[in-house]
C-alpha atoms as one frame of an Amber mdcrd trajectory, in Angstrom:
protein
 -74.149  32.355   8.094 -76.062  29.154   8.407 -75.651  27.103  11.532 -74.210
  23.652  10.751 -75.749  20.723  12.528 -74.154  17.360  13.232 -76.146  15.846
  10.371 -74.781  18.420   7.904 -71.195  17.651   8.801 -71.532  13.909   8.302
 -73.382  13.864   4.988 -71.873  14.240   1.565 -73.348  16.412  -1.187 -75.959
  13.731  -2.076 -77.047  13.552   1.538 -75.604  10.064   2.179 -74.081   9.585
   5.591 -70.280   9.031   5.606 -67.520   9.004   8.130 -65.945  12.311   9.126
 -63.223  13.495   6.744 -59.703  12.951   7.950 -57.634  16.075   7.403 -54.167
  14.628   8.269 -52.508  11.672   6.669 -50.894   9.300   9.139 -47.165   9.892
   9.311 -44.880   6.971   8.641 -42.359   6.805  11.432 -38.737   5.899  10.893
 -36.926   5.144   7.688 -36.732   1.396   7.539 -35.569  -1.328   9.826 -34.301
  -0.118  13.221 -30.913  -1.732  12.584 -30.318   0.458   9.520 -31.100   3.814
  11.138 -27.974   5.710  11.968 -24.287   5.181  11.402 -21.697   3.034  13.171
 -18.059   4.069  13.219 -15.241   1.844  14.410 -12.062   3.403  15.779  -8.652
   2.316  14.524  -7.746   1.153  18.034 -10.635  -1.307  18.080  -9.446  -2.999
  14.883  -5.854  -2.934  16.176  -6.838  -4.791  19.346  -8.855  -7.401  17.468
  -6.020  -7.976  14.992  -3.349  -8.089  17.716  -5.225 -10.688  19.735  -6.034
 -12.775  16.647  -2.387 -12.746  15.489  -1.116 -13.826  18.913  -3.466 -16.843
  18.880  -1.515 -18.440  16.008   0.990 -21.131  16.932   4.486 -20.024  15.936
   3.997 -16.322  16.730   6.320 -15.537  19.617   5.702 -11.782  19.898   4.474
  -8.734  18.049   6.442  -5.617  17.118  10.087  -4.753  16.635  12.767  -5.210
  19.273  12.543  -1.589  20.389   8.765  -1.574  20.747   8.908  -4.880  22.649
  11.491  -3.400  25.041   9.309  -0.354  25.715   6.319  -2.667  26.060   8.134
  -4.765  28.645   8.831  -1.621  30.660   5.175  -0.601  30.407   4.056  -4.094
  31.479   6.167  -3.927  34.643   4.850  -0.551  35.776   2.128  -0.961  38.401
  -1.212  -0.317  36.744   0.300  -0.731  33.298  -1.548  -2.881  30.803  -0.217
  -5.273  28.229  -0.102  -3.586  24.843  -2.168  -5.848  22.596  -1.806  -3.338
  19.772   2.008  -3.574  19.691   3.138  -4.398  16.158  -0.249  -3.571  14.590
  -1.079  -0.599  12.388  -4.419  -0.174  10.648  -6.243   2.146   8.302  -9.992
   2.051   8.748 -12.433   3.444   6.205 -16.225   3.370   6.221 -16.501  -0.177
   4.853 -12.919  -1.419   4.424  -9.723  -1.740   6.428  -6.067  -2.530   5.717
  -3.633  -3.878   8.302   0.141  -4.010   8.749   1.498  -6.512  11.287   5.030
  -6.930  12.575   5.675 -10.320  14.141   8.451 -12.375  15.706   8.264 -16.079
  14.874   9.639 -19.000  16.827  12.663 -20.795  15.418  11.870 -23.965  13.476
   8.408 -23.045  12.202   7.650 -22.319   8.569   7.461 -18.540   8.252   5.219
 -18.815   5.194   2.783 -21.106   7.053   2.733 -18.857  10.125   2.165 -15.755
   7.970  -0.699 -17.476   6.116  -2.292 -18.626   9.375  -1.945 -15.157  10.919
  -3.478 -13.558   7.826  -6.427 -15.985   7.835  -7.068 -15.642  11.581  -6.842
 -11.847  11.552  -9.121 -11.485   8.527 -11.712 -13.837  10.009 -11.717 -12.090
  13.404 -11.830  -8.521  12.061 -14.524  -9.228   9.454 -16.658 -11.211  11.915
 -16.488  -8.645  14.696 -16.611  -5.398  12.697 -18.282  -6.286   9.370 -15.494
  -4.324   7.674 -13.987  -5.811   4.528 -10.289  -6.522   5.080  -8.601  -5.604
   1.818  -5.057  -6.544   2.817  -2.964  -7.821   5.705   0.734  -7.111   5.248
   3.024  -9.097   7.525   6.624  -8.179   8.294   8.671 -10.764  10.172  11.128
  -8.693  12.183  12.877 -11.434  14.154  13.140 -15.132  14.950  13.047 -16.271
  18.579  15.844 -18.778  19.094  15.352 -21.482  21.741  18.347 -20.410  23.811
  17.624 -16.657  23.641  16.522 -15.025  26.825  13.523 -12.752  26.858  14.317
  -9.088  26.497  13.710  -7.543  29.868  14.743  -4.056  30.726  17.120  -3.534
  33.578  15.482  -2.005  36.573  17.185   0.512  38.809  15.181  -0.541  41.830
  16.340  -3.488  43.915
């Protein structure tokens, strides 16, 4: 076998000098913009919290949930270390790109229920879509009670004195 010199390796068949041949093509890293690599999933509880807080911001909403769930919530709120249930009265279904919400609210006496429901719907849709980028396909609102001015808050009786 003939011994190859440096000159032989860097010349083409006509004897013209050329750069060394590259045997590997450069690999293209990644598959697009960094923000589009991977998948983001949002738990139902996250959407429930966002919707619950957004609904409570609307003037005319006294509370969320039915009477029974509010009573249990009041007990939970009074337990040391217990946290306020912002998801009370909120149920959601979350898909990959869409979500649907069911809200149960208590309105204050004297306000227009239709106006409060519209305002809640608009505020919840804006908050959920802005924070999650999910499309809100529907927000169903059930008004379960009206808070009268002379009604006392439902507080559970405690056995401890």
